[in-house]
XYZ file of C-alpha atoms in Angstrom:
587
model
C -24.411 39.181 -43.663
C -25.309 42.574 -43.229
C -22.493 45.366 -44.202
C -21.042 46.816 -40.804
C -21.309 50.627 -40.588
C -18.287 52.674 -40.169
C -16.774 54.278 -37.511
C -17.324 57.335 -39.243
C -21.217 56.765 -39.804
C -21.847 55.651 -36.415
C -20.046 58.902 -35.124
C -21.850 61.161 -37.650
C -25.581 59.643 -36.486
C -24.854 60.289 -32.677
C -23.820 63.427 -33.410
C -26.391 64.382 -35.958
C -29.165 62.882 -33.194
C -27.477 65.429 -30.064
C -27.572 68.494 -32.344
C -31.326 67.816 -32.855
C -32.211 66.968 -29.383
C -29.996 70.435 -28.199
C -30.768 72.803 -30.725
C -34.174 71.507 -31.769
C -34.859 74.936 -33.737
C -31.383 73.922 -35.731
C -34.086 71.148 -37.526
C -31.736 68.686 -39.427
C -28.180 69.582 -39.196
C -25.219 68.370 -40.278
C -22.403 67.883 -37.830
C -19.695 68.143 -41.366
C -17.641 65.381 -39.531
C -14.305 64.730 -41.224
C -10.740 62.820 -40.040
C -8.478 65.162 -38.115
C -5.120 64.336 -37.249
C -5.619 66.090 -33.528
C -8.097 63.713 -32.600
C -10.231 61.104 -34.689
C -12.319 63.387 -35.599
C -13.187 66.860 -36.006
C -16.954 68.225 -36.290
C -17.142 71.820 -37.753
C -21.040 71.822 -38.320
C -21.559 73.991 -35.433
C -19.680 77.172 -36.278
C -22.582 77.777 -39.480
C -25.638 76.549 -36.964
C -24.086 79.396 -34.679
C -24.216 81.826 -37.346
C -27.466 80.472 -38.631
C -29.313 80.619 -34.943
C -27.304 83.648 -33.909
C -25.676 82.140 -30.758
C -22.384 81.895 -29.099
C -20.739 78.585 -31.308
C -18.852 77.873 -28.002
C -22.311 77.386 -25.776
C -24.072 75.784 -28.556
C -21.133 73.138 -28.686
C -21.122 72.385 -24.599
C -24.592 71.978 -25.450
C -24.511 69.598 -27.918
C -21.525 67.170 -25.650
C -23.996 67.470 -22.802
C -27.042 66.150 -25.329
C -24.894 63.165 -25.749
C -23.819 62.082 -22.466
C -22.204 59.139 -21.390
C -21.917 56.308 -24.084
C -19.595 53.410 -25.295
C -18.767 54.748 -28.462
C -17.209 58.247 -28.398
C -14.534 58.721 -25.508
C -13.669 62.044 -25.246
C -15.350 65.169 -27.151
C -13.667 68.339 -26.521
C -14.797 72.083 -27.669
C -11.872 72.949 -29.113
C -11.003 76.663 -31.189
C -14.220 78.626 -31.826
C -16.808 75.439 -31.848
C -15.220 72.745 -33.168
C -15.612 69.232 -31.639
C -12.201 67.114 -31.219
C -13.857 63.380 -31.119
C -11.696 60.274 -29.630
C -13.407 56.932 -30.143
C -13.318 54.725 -27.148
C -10.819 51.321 -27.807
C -13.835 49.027 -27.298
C -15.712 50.348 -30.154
C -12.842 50.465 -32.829
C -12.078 46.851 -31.508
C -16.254 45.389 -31.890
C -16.580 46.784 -35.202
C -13.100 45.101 -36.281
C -14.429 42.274 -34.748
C -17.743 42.988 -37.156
C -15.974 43.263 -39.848
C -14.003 40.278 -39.284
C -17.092 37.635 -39.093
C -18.018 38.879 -42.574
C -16.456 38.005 -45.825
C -16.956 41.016 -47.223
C -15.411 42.016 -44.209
C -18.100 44.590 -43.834
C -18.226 46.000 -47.497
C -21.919 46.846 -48.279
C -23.551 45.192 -51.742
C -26.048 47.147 -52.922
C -27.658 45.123 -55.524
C -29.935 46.361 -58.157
C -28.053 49.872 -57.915
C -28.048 49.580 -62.409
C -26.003 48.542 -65.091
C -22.927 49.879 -66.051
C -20.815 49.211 -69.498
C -17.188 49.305 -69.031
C -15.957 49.717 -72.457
C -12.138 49.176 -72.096
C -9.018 46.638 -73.348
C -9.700 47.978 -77.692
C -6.467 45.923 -79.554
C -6.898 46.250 -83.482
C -7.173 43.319 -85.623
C -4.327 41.824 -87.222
C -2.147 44.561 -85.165
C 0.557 43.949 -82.417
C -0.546 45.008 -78.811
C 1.989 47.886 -77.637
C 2.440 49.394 -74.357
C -0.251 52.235 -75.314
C -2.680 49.246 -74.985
C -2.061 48.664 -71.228
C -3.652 50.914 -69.291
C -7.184 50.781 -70.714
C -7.059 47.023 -69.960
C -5.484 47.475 -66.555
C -7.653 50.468 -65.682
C -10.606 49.000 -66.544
C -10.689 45.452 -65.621
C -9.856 47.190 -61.937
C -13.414 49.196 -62.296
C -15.080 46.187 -63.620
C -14.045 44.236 -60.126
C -14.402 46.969 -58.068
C -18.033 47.759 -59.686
C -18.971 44.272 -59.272
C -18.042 43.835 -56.214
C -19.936 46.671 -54.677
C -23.168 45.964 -56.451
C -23.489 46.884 -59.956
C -24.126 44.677 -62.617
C -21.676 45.121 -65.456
C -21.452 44.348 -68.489
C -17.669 43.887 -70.222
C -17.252 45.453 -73.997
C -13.930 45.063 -75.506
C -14.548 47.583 -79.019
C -11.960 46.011 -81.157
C -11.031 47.420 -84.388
C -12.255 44.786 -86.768
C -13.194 46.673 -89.759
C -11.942 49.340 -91.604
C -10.319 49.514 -95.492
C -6.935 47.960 -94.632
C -9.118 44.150 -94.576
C -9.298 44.784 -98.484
C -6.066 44.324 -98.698
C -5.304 41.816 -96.347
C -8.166 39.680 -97.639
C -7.006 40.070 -101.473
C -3.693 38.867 -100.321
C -4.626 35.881 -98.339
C -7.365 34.743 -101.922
C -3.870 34.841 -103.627
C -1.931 33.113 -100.839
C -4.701 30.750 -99.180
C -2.455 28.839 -97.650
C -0.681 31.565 -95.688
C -2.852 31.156 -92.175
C -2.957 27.712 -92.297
C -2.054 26.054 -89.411
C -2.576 23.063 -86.937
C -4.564 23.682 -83.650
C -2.474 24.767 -80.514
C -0.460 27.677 -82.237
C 0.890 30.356 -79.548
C -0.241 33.467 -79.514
C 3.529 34.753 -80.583
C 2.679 32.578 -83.471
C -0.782 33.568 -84.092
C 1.054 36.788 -84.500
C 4.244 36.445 -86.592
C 2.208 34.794 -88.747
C -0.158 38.070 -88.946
C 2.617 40.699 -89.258
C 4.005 38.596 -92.401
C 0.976 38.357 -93.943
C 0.452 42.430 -93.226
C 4.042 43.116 -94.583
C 3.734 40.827 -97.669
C 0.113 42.190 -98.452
C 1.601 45.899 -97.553
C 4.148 45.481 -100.290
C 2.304 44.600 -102.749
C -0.435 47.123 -102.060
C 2.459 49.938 -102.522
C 4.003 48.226 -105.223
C 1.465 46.431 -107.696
C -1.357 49.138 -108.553
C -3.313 46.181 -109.915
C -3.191 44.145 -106.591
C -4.289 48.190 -105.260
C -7.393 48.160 -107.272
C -8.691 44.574 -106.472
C -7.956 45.397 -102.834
C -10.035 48.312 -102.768
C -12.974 46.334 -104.155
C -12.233 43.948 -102.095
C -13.516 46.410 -99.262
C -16.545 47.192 -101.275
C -17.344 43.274 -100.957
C -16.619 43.028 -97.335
C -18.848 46.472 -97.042
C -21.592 44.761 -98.695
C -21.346 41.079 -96.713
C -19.782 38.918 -100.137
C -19.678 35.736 -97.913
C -16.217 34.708 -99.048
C -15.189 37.979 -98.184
C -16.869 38.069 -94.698
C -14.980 34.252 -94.430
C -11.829 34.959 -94.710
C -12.329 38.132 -92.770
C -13.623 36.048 -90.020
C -10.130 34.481 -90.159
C -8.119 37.208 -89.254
C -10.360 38.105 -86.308
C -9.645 34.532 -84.977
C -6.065 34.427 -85.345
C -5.620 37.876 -83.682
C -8.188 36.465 -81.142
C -5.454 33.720 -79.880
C -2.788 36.203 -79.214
C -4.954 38.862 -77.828
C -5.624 35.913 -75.479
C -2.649 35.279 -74.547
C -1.552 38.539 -73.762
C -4.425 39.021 -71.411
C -3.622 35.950 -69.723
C -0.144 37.277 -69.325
C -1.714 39.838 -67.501
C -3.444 37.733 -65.467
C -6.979 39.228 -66.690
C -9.886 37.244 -68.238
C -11.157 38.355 -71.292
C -14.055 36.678 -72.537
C -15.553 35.620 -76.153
C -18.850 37.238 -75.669
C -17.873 40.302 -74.636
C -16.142 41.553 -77.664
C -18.025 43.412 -79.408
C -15.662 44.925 -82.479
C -16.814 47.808 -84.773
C -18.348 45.630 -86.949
C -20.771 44.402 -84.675
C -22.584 47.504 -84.894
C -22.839 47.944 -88.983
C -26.083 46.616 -89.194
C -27.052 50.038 -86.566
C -25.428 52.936 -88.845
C -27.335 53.567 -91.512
C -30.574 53.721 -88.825
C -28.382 55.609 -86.716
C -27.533 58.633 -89.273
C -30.627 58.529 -90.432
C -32.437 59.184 -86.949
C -29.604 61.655 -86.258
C -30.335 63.564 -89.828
C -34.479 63.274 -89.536
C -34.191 64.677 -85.676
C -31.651 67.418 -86.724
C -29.194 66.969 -84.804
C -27.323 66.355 -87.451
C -27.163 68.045 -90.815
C -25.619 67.762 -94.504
C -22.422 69.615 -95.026
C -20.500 69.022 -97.759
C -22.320 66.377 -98.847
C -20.915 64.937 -95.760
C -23.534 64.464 -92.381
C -22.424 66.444 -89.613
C -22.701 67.324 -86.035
C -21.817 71.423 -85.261
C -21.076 72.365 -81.566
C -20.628 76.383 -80.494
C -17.942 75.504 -77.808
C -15.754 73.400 -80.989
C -13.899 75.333 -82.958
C -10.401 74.985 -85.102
C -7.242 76.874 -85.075
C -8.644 79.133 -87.959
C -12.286 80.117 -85.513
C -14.404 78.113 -87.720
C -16.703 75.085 -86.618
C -15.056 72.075 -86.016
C -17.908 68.950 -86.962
C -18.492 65.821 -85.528
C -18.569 63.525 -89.075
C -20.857 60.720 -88.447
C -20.938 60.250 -92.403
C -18.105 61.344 -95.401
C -19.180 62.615 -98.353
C -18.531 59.445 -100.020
C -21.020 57.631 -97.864
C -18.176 56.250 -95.969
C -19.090 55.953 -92.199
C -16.666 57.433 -89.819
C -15.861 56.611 -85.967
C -18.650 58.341 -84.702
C -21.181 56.692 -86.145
C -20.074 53.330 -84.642
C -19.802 55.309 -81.505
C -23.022 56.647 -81.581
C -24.662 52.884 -82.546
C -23.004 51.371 -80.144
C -24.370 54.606 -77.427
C -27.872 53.144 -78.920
C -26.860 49.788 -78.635
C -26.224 49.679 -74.885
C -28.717 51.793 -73.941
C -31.870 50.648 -75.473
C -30.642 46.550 -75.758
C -28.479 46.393 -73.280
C -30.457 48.024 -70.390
C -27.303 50.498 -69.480
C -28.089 53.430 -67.288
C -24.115 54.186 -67.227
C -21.505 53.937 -69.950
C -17.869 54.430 -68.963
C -14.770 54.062 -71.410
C -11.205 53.729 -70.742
C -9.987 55.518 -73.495
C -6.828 57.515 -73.986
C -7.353 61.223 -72.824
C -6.080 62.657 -76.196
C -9.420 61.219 -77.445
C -11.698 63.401 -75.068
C -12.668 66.253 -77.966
C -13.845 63.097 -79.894
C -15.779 61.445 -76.898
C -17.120 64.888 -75.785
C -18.955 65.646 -79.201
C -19.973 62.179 -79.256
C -21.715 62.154 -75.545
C -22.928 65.228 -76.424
C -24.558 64.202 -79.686
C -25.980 61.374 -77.748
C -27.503 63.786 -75.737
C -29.436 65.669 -78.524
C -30.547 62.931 -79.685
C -32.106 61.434 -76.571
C -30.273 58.402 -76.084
C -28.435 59.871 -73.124
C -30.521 62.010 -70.333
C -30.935 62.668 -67.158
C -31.244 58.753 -66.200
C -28.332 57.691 -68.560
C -25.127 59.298 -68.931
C -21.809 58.100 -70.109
C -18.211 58.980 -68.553
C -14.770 58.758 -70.500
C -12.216 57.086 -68.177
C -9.243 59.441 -69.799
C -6.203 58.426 -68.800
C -2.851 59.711 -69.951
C 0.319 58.599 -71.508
C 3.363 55.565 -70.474
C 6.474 57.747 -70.456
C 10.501 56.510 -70.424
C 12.487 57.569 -68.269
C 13.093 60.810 -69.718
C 9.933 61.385 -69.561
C 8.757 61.209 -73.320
C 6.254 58.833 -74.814
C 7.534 54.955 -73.996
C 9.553 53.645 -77.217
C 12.643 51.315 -77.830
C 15.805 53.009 -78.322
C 15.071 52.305 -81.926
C 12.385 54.586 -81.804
C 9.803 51.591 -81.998
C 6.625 51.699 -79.933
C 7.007 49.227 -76.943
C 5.331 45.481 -77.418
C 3.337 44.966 -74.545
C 4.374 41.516 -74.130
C 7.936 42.105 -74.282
C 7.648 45.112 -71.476
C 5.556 42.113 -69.809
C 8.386 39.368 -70.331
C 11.079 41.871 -68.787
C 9.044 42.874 -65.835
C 8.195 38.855 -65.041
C 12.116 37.853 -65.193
C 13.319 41.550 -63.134
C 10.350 40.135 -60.205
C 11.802 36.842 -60.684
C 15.513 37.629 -59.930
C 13.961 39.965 -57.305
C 12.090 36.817 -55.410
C 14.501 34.331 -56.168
C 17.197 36.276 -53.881
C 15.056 36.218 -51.258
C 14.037 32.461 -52.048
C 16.351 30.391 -49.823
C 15.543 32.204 -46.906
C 11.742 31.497 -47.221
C 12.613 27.931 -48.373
C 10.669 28.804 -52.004
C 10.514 25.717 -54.721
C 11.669 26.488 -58.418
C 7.721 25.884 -59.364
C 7.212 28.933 -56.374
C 10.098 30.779 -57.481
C 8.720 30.959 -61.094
C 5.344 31.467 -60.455
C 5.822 34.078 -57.616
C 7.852 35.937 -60.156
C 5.160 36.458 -62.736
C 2.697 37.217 -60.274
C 5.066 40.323 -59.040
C 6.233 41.225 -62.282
C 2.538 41.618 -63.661
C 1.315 43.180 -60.317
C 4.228 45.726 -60.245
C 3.205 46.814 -63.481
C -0.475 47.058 -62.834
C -0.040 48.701 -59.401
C 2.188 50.940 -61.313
C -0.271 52.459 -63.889
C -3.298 51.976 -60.893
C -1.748 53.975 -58.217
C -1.056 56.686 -60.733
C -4.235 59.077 -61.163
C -5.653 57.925 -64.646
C -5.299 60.990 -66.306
C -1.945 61.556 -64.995
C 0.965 60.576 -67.723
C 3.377 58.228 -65.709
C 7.111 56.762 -66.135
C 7.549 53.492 -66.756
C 10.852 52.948 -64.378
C 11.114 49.318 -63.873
C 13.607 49.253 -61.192
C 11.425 51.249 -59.379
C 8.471 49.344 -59.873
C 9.740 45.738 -58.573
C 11.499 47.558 -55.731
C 10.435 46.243 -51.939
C 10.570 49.930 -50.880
C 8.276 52.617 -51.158
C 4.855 52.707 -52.857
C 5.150 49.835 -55.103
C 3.031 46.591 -55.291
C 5.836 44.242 -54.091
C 6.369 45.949 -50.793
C 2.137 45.464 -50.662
C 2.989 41.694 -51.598
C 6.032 41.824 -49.459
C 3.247 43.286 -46.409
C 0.809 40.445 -47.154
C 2.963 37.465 -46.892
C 4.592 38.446 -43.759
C 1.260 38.407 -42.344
C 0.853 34.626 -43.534
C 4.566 33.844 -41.697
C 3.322 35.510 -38.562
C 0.448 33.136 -38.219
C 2.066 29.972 -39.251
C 4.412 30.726 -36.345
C 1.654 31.494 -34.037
C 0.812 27.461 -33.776
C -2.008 27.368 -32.027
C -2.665 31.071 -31.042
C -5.936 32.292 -32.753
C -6.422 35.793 -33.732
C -9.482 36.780 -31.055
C -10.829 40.472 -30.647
C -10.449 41.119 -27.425
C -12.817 45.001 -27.078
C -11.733 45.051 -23.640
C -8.193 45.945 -24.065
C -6.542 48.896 -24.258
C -5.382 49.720 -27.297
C -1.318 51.120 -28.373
C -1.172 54.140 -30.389
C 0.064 52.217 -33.422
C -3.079 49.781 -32.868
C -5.673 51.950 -33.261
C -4.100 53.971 -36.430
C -4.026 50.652 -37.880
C -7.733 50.183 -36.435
C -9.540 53.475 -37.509
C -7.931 52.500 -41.039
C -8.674 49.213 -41.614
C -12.387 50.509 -40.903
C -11.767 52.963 -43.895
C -12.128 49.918 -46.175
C -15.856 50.001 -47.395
C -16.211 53.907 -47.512
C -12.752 54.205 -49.667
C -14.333 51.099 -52.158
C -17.453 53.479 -52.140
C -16.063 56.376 -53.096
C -13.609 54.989 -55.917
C -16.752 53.010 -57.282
C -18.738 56.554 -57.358
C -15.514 58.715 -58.722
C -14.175 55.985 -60.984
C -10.817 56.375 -59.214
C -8.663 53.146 -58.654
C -6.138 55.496 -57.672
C -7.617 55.748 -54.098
C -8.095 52.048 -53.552
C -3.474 52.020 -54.392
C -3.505 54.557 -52.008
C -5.684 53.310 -49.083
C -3.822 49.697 -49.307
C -0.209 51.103 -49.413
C -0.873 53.424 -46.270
C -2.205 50.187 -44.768
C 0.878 48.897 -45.237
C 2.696 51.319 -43.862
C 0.696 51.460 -40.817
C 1.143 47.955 -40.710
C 5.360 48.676 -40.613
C 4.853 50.966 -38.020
C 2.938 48.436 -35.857
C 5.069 45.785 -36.272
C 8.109 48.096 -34.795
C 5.623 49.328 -31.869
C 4.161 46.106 -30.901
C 5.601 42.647 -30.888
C 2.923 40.163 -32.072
C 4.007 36.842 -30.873
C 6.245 38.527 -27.740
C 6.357 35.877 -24.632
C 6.346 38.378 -22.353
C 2.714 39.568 -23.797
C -0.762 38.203 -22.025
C -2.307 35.663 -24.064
C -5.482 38.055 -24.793
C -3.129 40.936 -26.213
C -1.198 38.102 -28.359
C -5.016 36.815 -29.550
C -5.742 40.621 -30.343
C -2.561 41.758 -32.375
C -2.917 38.119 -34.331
C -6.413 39.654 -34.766
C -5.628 42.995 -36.002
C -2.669 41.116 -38.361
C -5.299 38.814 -39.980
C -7.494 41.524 -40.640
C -5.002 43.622 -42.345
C -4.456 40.346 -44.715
C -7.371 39.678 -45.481
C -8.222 43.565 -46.414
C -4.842 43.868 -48.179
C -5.480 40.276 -50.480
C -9.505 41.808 -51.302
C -8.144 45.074 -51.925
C -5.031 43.934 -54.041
C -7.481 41.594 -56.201
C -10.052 43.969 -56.796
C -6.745 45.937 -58.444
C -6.249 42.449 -59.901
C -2.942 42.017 -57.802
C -2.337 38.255 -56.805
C -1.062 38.485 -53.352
C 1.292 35.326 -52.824
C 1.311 33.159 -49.696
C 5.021 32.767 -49.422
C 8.028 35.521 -50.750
């Protein structure tokens, strides 16, 4: 089906087509419509056509009310202040484009396919290393865009830029030629075991390493081998990046977020690309030998002491640093991946790194006018007392246990509430880990990205305020209103009048497709939070105001609130997915 236009476009076309047919010599002007809380809208075009046509802003806006006469759409226009136009729209139209938006499941939401390609490059655990809590918002935030993109259109492709390579495989890989028998194991292992069995083998290998300068020096040519693609070498690597593949698994499916084989694409997927890379860099000049190092200078960069600070894309000892992976993998989804717009979700204390790096990209022609790539910065997980998250030990936070604890604090939270609803054990359980993971998402989501943000728990699986259980809380209420309804339908009814609290919760529900547009465009999951919890509150407010299933109500006004309800539903369970919120039937 066709998307449904909004409210809000409809409005802005009749009024942009009555200031051209009363002030043709105006040409094509916009009426700068925007929400107003004295009316549903407020158009403040006319005051700069007034100064633009030299005429009385007053006059010109009579003018423009009489050019639009009579019509079904906008109820009642008045001139307010010096020009403005206060807009009501009528009932019946709020109600028919509900009722638009209703026969559609995209309930109205444009797809505008073809619109490009788009690499989210987001969820980056190391190899052979323990996910912590500084791991979860890049995965949150950016499996959000990757629904949110896809579901408006784009076509995206998912990169997960592990850390796979580096010198610290020398030395687990010596160990585990000494110790072959230390990642053995039968299928079926858990990810908690994939991992204890890692972090021994890092500790043991660690020990040694610090310990036995011998075991030091065949580690360190142990890198040289895996540098130069020994097969053994590359083998037993291979082995790490499979065990650390089941528990990175598993925590992703603890967070209820797919992660797929294909998409990870680790740093050394790109080592064939960075020799070519450097050297196109050096023969192009855009970057130049230093040092003996190859380097990238900037004028706005500089260090504490005034001097240059360098982008190193190569060391001195022919070592390759971070950027030149970055800068391969720039090349990589631009020219072979077909990418006209690269985002990553990357912590925002990396943003002097990712600016040189876009910025180099630039030079060298790989990003332009047509392709440009955006860092997702967001900021850091706080305590409670506001510092950076850690155990009282001092430890950074695992992710899964900060996962565990917010599953069994939902759980007690939905199991009080259980009896009362008539919830199994299997409900009980699974409801739980559905609000413990969703409080924790909704959490980091309805926090601007770049925004640090406490972690507070108690707060987050709380039923009040802006939290993603009183969203869950919202939804399933909705599902208990119409499984008392029986056989009462929810039917649009456009000739009723509408109560105050019905259209607020009207004129926002039609909000849906232009606030998914504009958080698509900004890169802003923040806004979609927002939208859905003031939907919920306007959905509170209704409920006091008007009585759904009331006997004393008409059966058409019963047929329309059931109507508006089921909307609201059905926009809260899209919305709350597309933040990758499960939105249970029962709670």
């Amino acid at each position: 089906m066709a998307s449904v236009p909004s409210l809000a476009s409809n409005v802005q076309q009749r009024l942009a087509d009555a200031l051209t047919a009363a002030l043709p010599e105006a040409g094509a002007a916009d009426p700068l419509l925007r929400r107003s809380d004295r009316a549903d809208f407020q158009a403040n075009g006319i005051l700069a056509l007034a100064k633009k046509l030299g005429g009385n802003p007053r006059e010109l806006a009579a003018k423009v009310v009489d050019a639009i006469g009579p019509n079904d759409v906008l109820g009642d226009i008045e001139v307010s202040g010096p020009g403005f136009l206060n807009i009501t729209i009528t009932d019946k139209a709020i109600t028919e484009t509900l009722a638009a938006r209703a026969a559609d499941d995209r309930l109205g939401v444009p797809f505008a396919a073809g619109s490009g390609t788009t690499v989210i490059d987001y969820a980056q655990p190391n190899v052979a290393k323990e996910m912590h809590v500084g791991h979860l918002r890049s995965a949150v935030i950016g499996d959000a865009m990757v629904q949110i993109l896809e579901f408006t259109g784009e076509k995206v492709v998912r990169r997960h830029h592990i850390g796979d390579w580096g010198t610290q495989f020398g030395m687990l890989i010596q160990y585990l030629i000494e110790h072959p028998h230390e990642l053995d194991h039968k299928d079926g292992v858990s990810g908690e075991e994939a991992m204890s069995n890692l972090n021994r083998l890092y500790k043991a290998s660690r020990t040694l390493f610090d310990s036995d300068e011998e075991f030091k020096d065949r580690a360190r040519r142990r890198v040289v081998d895996l540098q130069s693609g020994d097969e053994e070498t590359l083998a037993l690597w291979q082995k790490f990046v499979d065990e650390s593949k089941i528990y990175f698994y598993s925590v992703f499916e603890k967070l209820d977020m797919e992660i797929r084989d294909p998409d990870i694409v680790g740093e050394s997927g790109y080592n064939d690309m960075l020799d070519e890379t450097c050297r196109i860099l050096e023969e192009s000049g855009v970057a130049v030998r230093s040092e003996g190092a190859l380097c990238v200078f900037f004028d706005d960069v500089k260090g504490p002491d005034g001097n240059p600070v360098p982008l190193i894309v190569k060391k001195s000892n022919g070592g390759y640093g971070y950027a030149a992976t970055d800068l391969s993998a720039i090349r990589d989804r631009v020219q072979n991946l077909g990418a006209n717009t690269l985002v990553y979700v990357v912590d925002a204390r990396q943003s002097l790194h990712f600016k040189m790096v876009f910025e180099t990209a630039r030079r060298a022609g790989w990003l332009n006018d047509k392709v440009k790539a955006v860092q997702l910065a967001f900021g850091t997980v706080l305590g409670k007392d506001g510092k950076p998250f850690k155990t009282r030990e001092g430890e950074t936070v695992r992710l899964v246990d900060l996962l565990d604890e917010a599953i069994d604090r939902a759980t007690a939270v939905v199991r009080e509430k259980a009896e009362k609803v008539g919830l199994s054990e299997q409900e009980i359980v699974e409801n739980g880990r559905y609000v413990g993971v969703g409080a924790v998402k909704y959490a980091d989501l309805s926090t601007s990205a770049v925004r640090d943000y406490k972690f507070d728990l108690d707060q987050m699986v709380s039923l009040n305020g802006d939290t993603s259980v009183y969203l869950q809380y919202a939804y399933a209420r909705i599902q208990s209103i119409k499984r008392k309804a029986g056989d009462r339908s929810p039917v649009a009814h456009p000739e009723l009048e509408l109560a105050p609290a019905e259209r607020a919760l009207g004129l926002h529900l039609d909000q849906f497709g232009e606030v998914l547009a504009e958080v698509a465009s900004s890169y802003e999951p923040h806004k979609l939070a927002a939208y859905l919890y003031q939907l919920a509150s306007h959905l509170t407010t209704f409920y006091d105001q008007c009585h759904v299933l009331s006997a004393d109500n008409p059966a058409e006004v019963v047929e329309n609130r059931l109507f508006l309800v089921d909307l609201t539903g059905r926009t809260l369970h899209q919305g709350m997915a597309l933040l990758g919120i499960r939105t249970p039937e029962r709670l």
